[in-house]
Amino acid sequence: MAKINLTVNDKNYTVDVDPKTPLLWVLRDNLGLTGTKYSCGKALCGACTVHLDGKAVRSCTFPVSAVGSASITTIEGLSSDLKHPLQKAWIQEEVSQCGYCQPGQIMTAAALLANKPNPSDEDIDETMSSVLCRCGTYQRIRRAIHVAAEGGVR
Amino acid sequence: MSSTTAINRRDFLKLSTSAGIGLVLGFCLPTKKLYGIDSPEAVESFAPNVWLAIDRSGTVTITFSRCEMGQKIWTSLPMIVAEELEADWSKVRIKQGDFNRAAYGSQTTGGSASVRTSYNRLRRAGAVAREMLISAAAQTWKVPVNRCRAENGTVINLDTKQKLKYGELTELAAQQPIPDEVPLKDPKDFKIIGQSLKSLNADLRVNGKAVFGLDFKLPGLLTAVIARCPVIGGKVANFDDSITKTIPGVRHVVEVTNGVAVVADDTWTAIKGRKALKITWDEGPNANLSSEIISETLKNAVEKPGTVLRDDGNVEKAEKESRKKITADFEVPYLDHAPMEPMNCTAYVHENTCEIWAPTQRPSRAHRIGTQVTGLDAKNVIVHILPMGGAFGRRLQYDYVRDAVEVSNLIKAPVKVLRTRDEDIQHGTYRPATYHRVSGSLDKNGYPLSWNHRVSGPGPYPGLITGGADTLAYDIPNIHVDYVMSDISIPTGAWRSVANTQNAFVNECFIDELAVAAGKDPYLYRRKLLEIYPRMVKVLDLVAEKAHWGNQPKGHFQGIAIHPSFHSRAAIVVELNTDKRGGLNIHKVVCAIDCGLAINPDGVKAQLEGGIILALTAALYGAITLKNGRVQQSNFHNYKLLTMRETPLLETYIVDIDEPPTGVGEPPVPPTPPALANAIFAATGKRIRTLPVDIKKLRRYR
Ligand code: FES
Ligand code: FES
């Protein structure tokens, strides 16, 4: 066990955990931030995606001790009021079915847009094809990312 | 024209409104059997399964007993109530009811049944409340009810143009008698039904606030994972937990039916604790079972006499008389549901009470497991239903509920038992593998004279292997369909559209073979054989028109299929193109459905898109295989899901028809794999008779 300091969604926390614990379980079990999802546990699906200093990271295989001083953003911290252009686009395009994969989809897309404000279909496919959705919402995800990139929901 | 409908008073219950609760009505929806077979509308005793409450602020809260798993019934069902209620849609809220057989009747969610079995009842419920609100307003204004009209959450006095909001009327409305009959709106006047409305609660799915089963928390909640015998059906012989118990945070190690549970303060500790267990397994009767053995068994069984499902005319005689007979064998594998949220359940057994929080499609089963495991009276077992991160039929089962109740019963503490992905895939309740032999003979014009189909699959439930085989819609004078079941002890269950998945593949690939044998166009061949069913023809025509059937550019190849299921009809055209490297690519999938009235058309389209992707995933990748009794797949690297890049263009069309709503969630699934197989034939001349399709091999063909 070790005491580890974390900054999550601009708040500081200290947790006392096995340093090898994947960040996912620290977020979910220790900090109660359950918006970040578990699905494969092997970096194969993207459901657990969070941002570390703005970069998309799969928290299910990322040891909490490796976070260091990086600032963590989870889906709960993406916006406090559904104002993120992707959240608005997701609602407009009725992307979610069960919704379980969507935090990971949105966090992955947010990191993409931060890097490439105007992604092509190919850019979107490239980044998003590693985030799985069993309900089959891909076509709408792609559309919503374009909506958000092209000035967003008006 | 609006119609009037008589009200069976026993179907309604009015709650008193003494302390300003507002108007609260309970009403009944018919119950139904699983897999979509409706029971008669008659409801034996009064048991409301939907509650409608309007409070003083005018907020309409509808409590539903059925569950949400991504099919958007939490939007489409309230739309139906709100339409007749003339509610202000922005004030409609929805609540999940707990399990309560006495209050709700069947709460099973499956069989694409929620909308179609409750449409009329929900309309009547909304209309009853509306009429009571109108009466209350008429009484207030001292005018006849026919001088009042309800609109957008208010009642309007037609003479004075005064308005009263529903919220202002609830107290008085609750004192009105339940009317004997109520007018229902003319569908032409629908303002909500037929609109593509945004999902209620959509924000919870984009801000991380939705609480799925896995997210559920209780004070003092412990977390457990179970070490399960890798061989299906095996048991624990003995185990050593000495290392596990030294891990800080591990609280208990207990043996349960499905293995050894490690209970810890948090998930990661439980997983670590499980890894440290030393277990000797009794591998049981399946220790040598393999996919090869299963395949051999099912193949051999087609030689055995079958149990007859359908026998029209005389197939034997027809085959003798025909000039042309063809026979083909088909085979499809076991499939797992693999929803993104793995199976999990929370239970707390304490002081003669068992509380269960389950993401479940069938709370009645969860309840029964609660009573069986704890021995408690039914009334002391409480089941709360949680939203599901996908289900596709998997959560009709209760194995994962048993896990939680057994562990909590042993440790008498609140515990969540979750499955890691490998467990979830390796201990599923699979869509059964099946083997099929089908033969057809042609008349002198090339149309089928006979059809003979034998389904061979694992038992014990014929419904999981036969559905969709005997209901072949084609107009063929001699049809024989039967089935043989073999004793293979792999757990099976309903998988989105159940046995329609296996049998539509066979029906629709084989009819294509007959069309080609007859030298006819596969679309027109089907069309001719479906003339007796105008609604089928309409769907087929729509998909052919929208897909530009027969007019595809060079290098593009199409396949078509149609299948009726869950009272709907769905048709698919898959279009392939050759890519730069000479391989085949799925370019586009066009789908048409006749699902009667589409309550929420965009919601219907979402289901079609999702159903097509699930079906393509199965056709291209889906296979659960066994070796030494062990499922060989363990995660998404070897139980692959279609990705965004692989997703073709999807076009979906809904037949515009004035008929009551029918199923939507499942019908797009069955015709998709055969349409793909038929397109591959068009492109390569190779028939695909086993799934999954081997695309790499396909590339080599070119
Ligand atoms: S749960 Fe982390 S990638 Fe799947
Ligand atoms: S919306 Fe259900 S898994 Fe993506």
mmCIF file of C-alpha atoms in Angstrom, chain B residues 162-480:
data_model
loop_
_atom_site.group_PDB
_atom_site.id
_atom_site.type_symbol
_atom_site.label_atom_id
_atom_site.label_comp_id
_atom_site.label_asym_id
_atom_site.label_seq_id
_atom_site.Cartn_x
_atom_site.Cartn_y
_atom_site.Cartn_z
ATOM 1 C CA GLN B 162 -59.497 30.380 -20.111
ATOM 2 C CA LYS B 163 -56.827 27.829 -19.354
ATOM 3 C CA LEU B 164 -56.102 25.621 -16.395
ATOM 4 C CA LYS B 165 -52.823 23.781 -16.109
ATOM 5 C CA TYR B 166 -52.896 20.077 -15.303
ATOM 6 C CA GLY B 167 -51.007 20.779 -12.102
ATOM 7 C CA GLU B 168 -53.850 23.007 -10.924
ATOM 8 C CA LEU B 169 -56.425 20.316 -11.644
ATOM 9 C CA THR B 170 -54.946 17.204 -10.125
ATOM 10 C CA GLU B 171 -56.771 17.374 -6.764
ATOM 11 C CA LEU B 172 -60.152 17.751 -8.355
ATOM 12 C CA ALA B 173 -59.346 15.332 -11.152
ATOM 13 C CA ALA B 174 -58.620 12.651 -8.609
ATOM 14 C CA GLN B 175 -62.152 13.011 -7.289
ATOM 15 C CA GLN B 176 -63.726 12.357 -10.679
ATOM 16 C CA PRO B 177 -65.062 8.900 -11.376
ATOM 17 C CA ILE B 178 -63.070 6.771 -13.785
ATOM 18 C CA PRO B 179 -65.017 7.203 -17.033
ATOM 19 C CA ASP B 180 -66.891 4.284 -18.591
ATOM 20 C CA GLU B 181 -65.494 4.993 -21.973
ATOM 21 C CA VAL B 182 -62.975 7.392 -23.397
ATOM 22 C CA PRO B 183 -62.377 8.738 -26.866
ATOM 23 C CA LEU B 184 -59.015 7.866 -28.406
ATOM 24 C CA LYS B 185 -57.372 10.296 -30.763
ATOM 25 C CA ASP B 186 -57.459 9.913 -34.490
ATOM 26 C CA PRO B 187 -53.887 8.901 -35.420
ATOM 27 C CA LYS B 188 -53.961 11.754 -37.943
ATOM 28 C CA ASP B 189 -53.996 14.132 -34.980
ATOM 29 C CA PHE B 190 -51.005 12.584 -33.245
ATOM 30 C CA LYS B 191 -48.544 15.214 -32.155
ATOM 31 C CA ILE B 192 -46.078 13.096 -30.201
ATOM 32 C CA ILE B 193 -46.398 9.592 -31.617
ATOM 33 C CA GLY B 194 -44.577 9.432 -34.918
ATOM 34 C CA GLN B 195 -42.129 12.199 -33.988
ATOM 35 C CA SER B 196 -38.444 11.482 -33.537
ATOM 36 C CA LEU B 197 -38.123 12.740 -29.996
ATOM 37 C CA LYS B 198 -34.934 12.939 -27.987
ATOM 38 C CA SER B 199 -34.506 10.240 -25.388
ATOM 39 C CA LEU B 200 -35.564 11.071 -21.876
ATOM 40 C CA ASN B 201 -32.494 10.888 -19.623
ATOM 41 C CA ALA B 202 -30.110 11.204 -22.602
ATOM 42 C CA ASP B 203 -27.920 13.544 -20.535
ATOM 43 C CA LEU B 204 -27.158 10.812 -17.999
ATOM 44 C CA ARG B 205 -25.561 8.819 -20.781
ATOM 45 C CA VAL B 206 -23.134 11.549 -21.786
ATOM 46 C CA ASN B 207 -22.082 12.949 -18.418
ATOM 47 C CA GLY B 208 -21.195 9.759 -16.599
ATOM 48 C CA LYS B 209 -24.099 10.025 -14.159
ATOM 49 C CA ALA B 210 -26.066 6.990 -15.333
ATOM 50 C CA VAL B 211 -25.894 4.316 -12.647
ATOM 51 C CA PHE B 212 -25.623 0.893 -14.253
ATOM 52 C CA GLY B 213 -25.506 -2.282 -12.204
ATOM 53 C CA LEU B 214 -21.743 -2.128 -11.978
ATOM 54 C CA ASP B 215 -21.886 1.454 -10.682
ATOM 55 C CA PHE B 216 -24.361 0.794 -7.913
ATOM 56 C CA LYS B 217 -23.146 1.618 -4.403
ATOM 57 C CA LEU B 218 -24.351 0.924 -0.867
ATOM 58 C CA PRO B 219 -22.772 1.847 2.465
ATOM 59 C CA GLY B 220 -20.346 -0.894 3.448
ATOM 60 C CA LEU B 221 -20.603 -2.561 0.057
ATOM 61 C CA LEU B 222 -18.026 -5.277 -0.549
ATOM 62 C CA THR B 223 -16.943 -6.511 -3.951
ATOM 63 C CA ALA B 224 -16.401 -10.096 -5.012
ATOM 64 C CA VAL B 225 -15.179 -12.038 -8.000
ATOM 65 C CA ILE B 226 -15.539 -15.768 -8.428
ATOM 66 C CA ALA B 227 -12.964 -18.285 -9.594
ATOM 67 C CA ARG B 228 -14.935 -20.602 -11.872
ATOM 68 C CA CYS B 229 -14.006 -23.971 -13.226
ATOM 69 C CA PRO B 230 -12.560 -23.370 -16.688
ATOM 70 C CA VAL B 231 -14.417 -26.457 -17.883
ATOM 71 C CA ILE B 232 -18.106 -25.767 -18.358
ATOM 72 C CA GLY B 233 -20.059 -27.742 -15.794
ATOM 73 C CA GLY B 234 -17.007 -28.509 -13.634
ATOM 74 C CA LYS B 235 -16.855 -28.050 -9.870
ATOM 75 C CA VAL B 236 -14.405 -27.205 -7.104
ATOM 76 C CA ALA B 237 -12.652 -30.318 -5.741
ATOM 77 C CA ASN B 238 -10.655 -28.434 -3.105
ATOM 78 C CA PHE B 239 -8.942 -25.120 -2.695
ATOM 79 C CA ASP B 240 -6.239 -23.388 -0.709
ATOM 80 C CA ASP B 241 -6.874 -19.743 0.135
ATOM 81 C CA SER B 242 -3.957 -19.216 2.496
ATOM 82 C CA ILE B 243 -2.149 -16.694 0.293
ATOM 83 C CA THR B 244 -5.363 -14.942 -0.691
ATOM 84 C CA LYS B 245 -6.225 -14.342 2.934
ATOM 85 C CA THR B 246 -2.938 -12.553 3.573
ATOM 86 C CA ILE B 247 -3.763 -9.857 1.038
ATOM 87 C CA PRO B 248 -4.828 -6.657 2.798
ATOM 88 C CA GLY B 249 -8.435 -5.854 1.976
ATOM 89 C CA VAL B 250 -9.550 -9.436 1.350
ATOM 90 C CA ARG B 251 -12.472 -10.076 3.732
ATOM 91 C CA HIS B 252 -13.838 -13.516 2.950
ATOM 92 C CA VAL B 253 -13.253 -16.511 0.751
ATOM 93 C CA VAL B 254 -16.376 -18.644 0.340
ATOM 94 C CA GLU B 255 -17.379 -21.536 -1.858
ATOM 95 C CA VAL B 256 -20.560 -21.077 -3.862
ATOM 96 C CA THR B 257 -22.346 -23.076 -6.575
ATOM 97 C CA ASN B 258 -20.372 -21.466 -9.370
ATOM 98 C CA GLY B 259 -16.917 -21.606 -7.759
ATOM 99 C CA VAL B 260 -14.874 -19.866 -5.091
ATOM 100 C CA ALA B 261 -15.714 -16.257 -4.279
ATOM 101 C CA VAL B 262 -13.137 -13.790 -3.030
ATOM 102 C CA VAL B 263 -14.797 -10.917 -1.201
ATOM 103 C CA ALA B 264 -12.783 -7.750 -0.713
ATOM 104 C CA ASP B 265 -13.029 -4.064 0.053
ATOM 105 C CA ASP B 266 -12.653 -3.187 -3.607
ATOM 106 C CA THR B 267 -12.567 -4.741 -7.047
ATOM 107 C CA TRP B 268 -8.843 -4.828 -7.646
ATOM 108 C CA THR B 269 -8.166 -6.504 -4.317
ATOM 109 C CA ALA B 270 -10.801 -9.130 -5.089
ATOM 110 C CA ILE B 271 -9.189 -9.795 -8.473
ATOM 111 C CA LYS B 272 -5.739 -10.080 -6.877
ATOM 112 C CA GLY B 273 -7.136 -12.389 -4.231
ATOM 113 C CA ARG B 274 -8.670 -14.615 -6.845
ATOM 114 C CA LYS B 275 -5.372 -14.885 -8.683
ATOM 115 C CA ALA B 276 -3.717 -16.111 -5.492
ATOM 116 C CA LEU B 277 -6.169 -18.994 -4.955
ATOM 117 C CA LYS B 278 -4.964 -22.532 -5.530
ATOM 118 C CA ILE B 279 -7.872 -24.634 -6.728
ATOM 119 C CA THR B 280 -8.148 -28.206 -7.837
ATOM 120 C CA TRP B 281 -11.107 -28.668 -10.130
ATOM 121 C CA ASP B 282 -13.322 -31.625 -10.709
ATOM 122 C CA GLU B 283 -13.714 -31.056 -14.418
ATOM 123 C CA GLY B 284 -16.873 -33.111 -14.710
ATOM 124 C CA PRO B 285 -18.463 -34.695 -17.760
ATOM 125 C CA ASN B 286 -17.411 -32.024 -20.287
ATOM 126 C CA ALA B 287 -13.660 -32.385 -19.736
ATOM 127 C CA ASN B 288 -13.129 -33.740 -23.243
ATOM 128 C CA LEU B 289 -15.820 -31.810 -25.062
ATOM 129 C CA SER B 290 -14.723 -29.872 -28.112
ATOM 130 C CA SER B 291 -16.322 -27.946 -30.949
ATOM 131 C CA GLU B 292 -15.329 -30.783 -33.289
ATOM 132 C CA ILE B 293 -17.272 -33.290 -31.170
ATOM 133 C CA ILE B 294 -20.280 -30.984 -30.976
ATOM 134 C CA SER B 295 -20.197 -30.370 -34.699
ATOM 135 C CA GLU B 296 -19.938 -34.126 -35.378
ATOM 136 C CA THR B 297 -22.828 -34.842 -32.996
ATOM 137 C CA LEU B 298 -25.091 -32.267 -34.593
ATOM 138 C CA LYS B 299 -24.144 -33.401 -38.082
ATOM 139 C CA ASN B 300 -24.827 -37.045 -37.304
ATOM 140 C CA ALA B 301 -28.130 -36.148 -35.718
ATOM 141 C CA VAL B 302 -29.589 -34.849 -38.977
ATOM 142 C CA GLU B 303 -29.734 -38.478 -40.072
ATOM 143 C CA LYS B 304 -32.118 -39.281 -37.207
ATOM 144 C CA PRO B 305 -35.873 -38.909 -37.467
ATOM 145 C CA GLY B 306 -37.033 -35.467 -36.425
ATOM 146 C CA THR B 307 -39.905 -34.053 -34.417
ATOM 147 C CA VAL B 308 -42.265 -32.535 -36.944
ATOM 148 C CA LEU B 309 -42.923 -28.806 -36.779
ATOM 149 C CA ARG B 310 -44.706 -28.389 -40.080
ATOM 150 C CA ASP B 311 -45.900 -30.751 -42.789
ATOM 151 C CA ASP B 312 -47.757 -29.239 -45.727
ATOM 152 C CA GLY B 313 -48.596 -31.388 -48.756
ATOM 153 C CA ASN B 314 -46.307 -34.281 -49.487
ATOM 154 C CA VAL B 315 -42.643 -33.416 -49.746
ATOM 155 C CA GLU B 316 -41.491 -36.943 -50.557
ATOM 156 C CA LYS B 317 -43.854 -37.269 -53.486
ATOM 157 C CA ALA B 318 -42.975 -33.808 -54.762
ATOM 158 C CA GLU B 319 -39.251 -34.542 -54.644
ATOM 159 C CA LYS B 320 -39.806 -37.694 -56.714
ATOM 160 C CA GLU B 321 -41.821 -35.835 -59.307
ATOM 161 C CA SER B 322 -39.516 -32.868 -59.608
ATOM 162 C CA ARG B 323 -36.925 -32.557 -62.357
ATOM 163 C CA LYS B 324 -34.539 -30.665 -60.170
ATOM 164 C CA LYS B 325 -33.661 -31.204 -56.535
ATOM 165 C CA ILE B 326 -30.892 -29.559 -54.567
ATOM 166 C CA THR B 327 -29.662 -30.205 -51.056
ATOM 167 C CA ALA B 328 -27.369 -28.204 -48.825
ATOM 168 C CA ASP B 329 -26.063 -28.386 -45.270
ATOM 169 C CA PHE B 330 -25.607 -25.297 -43.115
ATOM 170 C CA GLU B 331 -23.846 -24.844 -39.810
ATOM 171 C CA VAL B 332 -23.615 -21.967 -37.346
ATOM 172 C CA PRO B 333 -21.660 -21.768 -34.085
ATOM 173 C CA TYR B 334 -22.415 -20.861 -30.496
ATOM 174 C CA LEU B 335 -22.490 -17.109 -29.876
ATOM 175 C CA ASP B 336 -22.027 -15.052 -26.760
ATOM 176 C CA HIS B 337 -23.988 -11.880 -26.065
ATOM 177 C CA ALA B 338 -21.013 -9.900 -24.750
ATOM 178 C CA PRO B 339 -22.767 -6.710 -23.710
ATOM 179 C CA MET B 340 -20.231 -4.017 -22.861
ATOM 180 C CA GLU B 341 -21.270 -4.124 -19.208
ATOM 181 C CA PRO B 342 -20.309 -7.572 -17.944
ATOM 182 C CA MET B 343 -22.707 -9.553 -15.767
ATOM 183 C CA ASN B 344 -22.949 -8.297 -12.217
ATOM 184 C CA CYS B 345 -25.414 -8.151 -9.383
ATOM 185 C CA THR B 346 -25.559 -6.698 -5.881
ATOM 186 C CA ALA B 347 -27.276 -8.426 -2.981
ATOM 187 C CA TYR B 348 -27.715 -7.862 0.731
ATOM 188 C CA VAL B 349 -29.089 -10.655 2.845
ATOM 189 C CA HIS B 350 -29.761 -9.431 6.378
ATOM 190 C CA GLU B 351 -32.295 -9.781 9.200
ATOM 191 C CA ASN B 352 -34.731 -11.961 7.314
ATOM 192 C CA THR B 353 -34.580 -9.796 4.242
ATOM 193 C CA CYS B 354 -32.874 -10.307 0.939
ATOM 194 C CA GLU B 355 -32.454 -7.253 -1.212
ATOM 195 C CA ILE B 356 -31.223 -7.621 -4.762
ATOM 196 C CA TRP B 357 -30.115 -4.887 -7.154
ATOM 197 C CA ALA B 358 -29.952 -6.477 -10.549
ATOM 198 C CA PRO B 359 -29.483 -5.251 -14.070
ATOM 199 C CA THR B 360 -32.003 -7.784 -15.338
ATOM 200 C CA GLN B 361 -34.481 -8.384 -18.125
ATOM 201 C CA ARG B 362 -36.349 -10.851 -15.938
ATOM 202 C CA PRO B 363 -36.742 -9.689 -12.351
ATOM 203 C CA SER B 364 -39.105 -12.554 -11.547
ATOM 204 C CA ARG B 365 -36.210 -14.990 -11.932
ATOM 205 C CA ALA B 366 -33.989 -12.851 -9.740
ATOM 206 C CA HIS B 367 -36.729 -12.929 -7.148
ATOM 207 C CA ARG B 368 -37.090 -16.694 -7.338
ATOM 208 C CA ILE B 369 -33.348 -17.155 -6.923
ATOM 209 C CA GLY B 370 -33.533 -14.885 -3.878
ATOM 210 C CA THR B 371 -36.150 -17.071 -2.228
ATOM 211 C CA GLN B 372 -34.481 -20.343 -3.253
ATOM 212 C CA VAL B 373 -31.041 -19.435 -1.975
ATOM 213 C CA THR B 374 -32.104 -17.781 1.273
ATOM 214 C CA GLY B 375 -35.210 -19.805 2.076
ATOM 215 C CA LEU B 376 -36.941 -16.525 2.896
ATOM 216 C CA ASP B 377 -40.612 -15.837 2.217
ATOM 217 C CA ALA B 378 -41.326 -14.270 -1.138
ATOM 218 C CA LYS B 379 -42.410 -11.046 0.537
ATOM 219 C CA ASN B 380 -39.028 -10.674 2.195
ATOM 220 C CA VAL B 381 -37.130 -10.778 -1.056
ATOM 221 C CA ILE B 382 -36.956 -7.399 -2.748
ATOM 222 C CA VAL B 383 -35.663 -6.954 -6.272
ATOM 223 C CA HIS B 384 -34.626 -3.540 -7.567
ATOM 224 C CA ILE B 385 -34.059 -3.249 -11.296
ATOM 225 C CA LEU B 386 -31.023 -1.320 -12.516
ATOM 226 C CA PRO B 387 -30.349 -0.014 -16.018
ATOM 227 C CA MET B 388 -28.327 -2.365 -18.180
ATOM 228 C CA GLY B 389 -25.239 -1.697 -20.242
ATOM 229 C CA GLY B 390 -26.636 -3.859 -23.017
ATOM 230 C CA ALA B 391 -28.303 -7.237 -22.604
ATOM 231 C CA PHE B 392 -29.374 -8.819 -25.930
ATOM 232 C CA GLY B 393 -31.055 -11.655 -24.067
ATOM 233 C CA ARG B 394 -28.159 -12.446 -21.707
ATOM 234 C CA ARG B 395 -29.863 -10.789 -18.774
ATOM 235 C CA LEU B 396 -32.912 -12.995 -19.070
ATOM 236 C CA GLN B 397 -30.761 -15.529 -17.217
ATOM 237 C CA TYR B 398 -30.101 -15.508 -13.501
ATOM 238 C CA ASP B 399 -26.761 -17.276 -12.993
ATOM 239 C CA TYR B 400 -25.119 -13.976 -12.118
ATOM 240 C CA VAL B 401 -27.906 -13.142 -9.668
ATOM 241 C CA ARG B 402 -27.340 -16.460 -7.921
ATOM 242 C CA ASP B 403 -23.666 -15.548 -7.497
ATOM 243 C CA ALA B 404 -24.478 -12.380 -5.567
ATOM 244 C CA VAL B 405 -27.273 -13.812 -3.433
ATOM 245 C CA GLU B 406 -25.235 -16.876 -2.448
ATOM 246 C CA VAL B 407 -22.199 -14.827 -1.455
ATOM 247 C CA SER B 408 -24.232 -12.315 0.547
ATOM 248 C CA ASN B 409 -26.190 -15.110 2.186
ATOM 249 C CA LEU B 410 -22.941 -16.637 3.417
ATOM 250 C CA ILE B 411 -21.299 -13.443 4.646
ATOM 251 C CA LYS B 412 -24.459 -11.523 5.598
ATOM 252 C CA ALA B 413 -23.058 -8.306 4.190
ATOM 253 C CA PRO B 414 -23.895 -6.253 1.119
ATOM 254 C CA VAL B 415 -21.840 -7.478 -1.790
ATOM 255 C CA LYS B 416 -21.519 -6.856 -5.481
ATOM 256 C CA VAL B 417 -20.361 -9.813 -7.531
ATOM 257 C CA LEU B 418 -18.994 -8.864 -10.909
ATOM 258 C CA ARG B 419 -17.504 -10.837 -13.738
ATOM 259 C CA THR B 420 -14.318 -9.928 -15.452
ATOM 260 C CA ARG B 421 -14.573 -10.055 -19.237
ATOM 261 C CA ASP B 422 -12.944 -13.474 -19.568
ATOM 262 C CA GLU B 423 -15.454 -14.986 -17.134
ATOM 263 C CA ASP B 424 -18.295 -13.224 -18.858
ATOM 264 C CA ILE B 425 -17.387 -14.703 -22.239
ATOM 265 C CA GLN B 426 -16.390 -18.129 -20.916
ATOM 266 C CA HIS B 427 -19.429 -18.642 -18.707
ATOM 267 C CA GLY B 428 -22.183 -17.377 -20.926
ATOM 268 C CA THR B 429 -25.571 -18.719 -21.874
ATOM 269 C CA TYR B 430 -24.903 -19.044 -25.552
ATOM 270 C CA ARG B 431 -26.958 -18.846 -28.705
ATOM 271 C CA PRO B 432 -26.921 -22.553 -29.606
ATOM 272 C CA ALA B 433 -24.830 -23.900 -32.462
ATOM 273 C CA THR B 434 -26.994 -25.643 -35.050
ATOM 274 C CA TYR B 435 -26.586 -27.872 -38.074
ATOM 275 C CA HIS B 436 -29.177 -27.882 -40.850
ATOM 276 C CA ARG B 437 -29.989 -30.073 -43.811
ATOM 277 C CA VAL B 438 -32.310 -28.573 -46.322
ATOM 278 C CA SER B 439 -33.490 -29.744 -49.691
ATOM 279 C CA GLY B 440 -35.719 -28.160 -52.277
ATOM 280 C CA SER B 441 -37.204 -29.249 -55.551
ATOM 281 C CA LEU B 442 -38.338 -27.052 -58.402
ATOM 282 C CA ASP B 443 -41.381 -27.153 -60.637
ATOM 283 C CA LYS B 444 -41.124 -26.787 -64.391
ATOM 284 C CA ASN B 445 -41.158 -22.995 -64.070
ATOM 285 C CA GLY B 446 -38.310 -23.058 -61.610
ATOM 286 C CA TYR B 447 -40.397 -22.256 -58.527
ATOM 287 C CA PRO B 448 -40.130 -24.464 -55.452
ATOM 288 C CA LEU B 449 -42.339 -27.504 -55.426
ATOM 289 C CA SER B 450 -41.063 -28.631 -52.067
ATOM 290 C CA TRP B 451 -38.969 -27.524 -49.116
ATOM 291 C CA ASN B 452 -37.565 -29.907 -46.557
ATOM 292 C CA HIS B 453 -35.608 -28.565 -43.585
ATOM 293 C CA ARG B 454 -34.234 -30.461 -40.618
ATOM 294 C CA VAL B 455 -32.774 -28.467 -37.738
ATOM 295 C CA SER B 456 -30.266 -30.207 -35.503
ATOM 296 C CA GLY B 457 -29.182 -28.528 -32.305
ATOM 297 C CA PRO B 458 -28.516 -28.963 -28.625
ATOM 298 C CA GLY B 459 -31.411 -29.344 -26.200
ATOM 299 C CA PRO B 460 -33.199 -28.954 -23.998
ATOM 300 C CA TYR B 461 -35.246 -26.058 -25.384
ATOM 301 C CA PRO B 462 -36.590 -26.523 -28.934
ATOM 302 C CA GLY B 463 -37.531 -22.835 -28.978
ATOM 303 C CA LEU B 464 -33.860 -21.887 -29.036
ATOM 304 C CA ILE B 465 -33.230 -23.806 -32.279
ATOM 305 C CA THR B 466 -36.520 -24.011 -34.197
ATOM 306 C CA GLY B 467 -38.018 -20.511 -34.278
ATOM 307 C CA GLY B 468 -38.209 -19.096 -37.787
ATOM 308 C CA ALA B 469 -37.807 -22.529 -39.453
ATOM 309 C CA ASP B 470 -41.440 -23.603 -39.499
ATOM 310 C CA THR B 471 -42.745 -20.098 -40.162
ATOM 311 C CA LEU B 472 -41.142 -19.987 -43.606
ATOM 312 C CA ALA B 473 -43.309 -17.444 -45.432
ATOM 313 C CA TYR B 474 -42.793 -18.569 -49.025
ATOM 314 C CA ASP B 475 -45.736 -19.955 -50.925
ATOM 315 C CA ILE B 476 -44.519 -23.499 -51.517
ATOM 316 C CA PRO B 477 -47.074 -26.324 -51.860
ATOM 317 C CA ASN B 478 -45.072 -28.984 -50.005
ATOM 318 C CA ILE B 479 -43.171 -28.019 -46.875
ATOM 319 C CA HIS B 480 -41.704 -30.253 -44.207
#
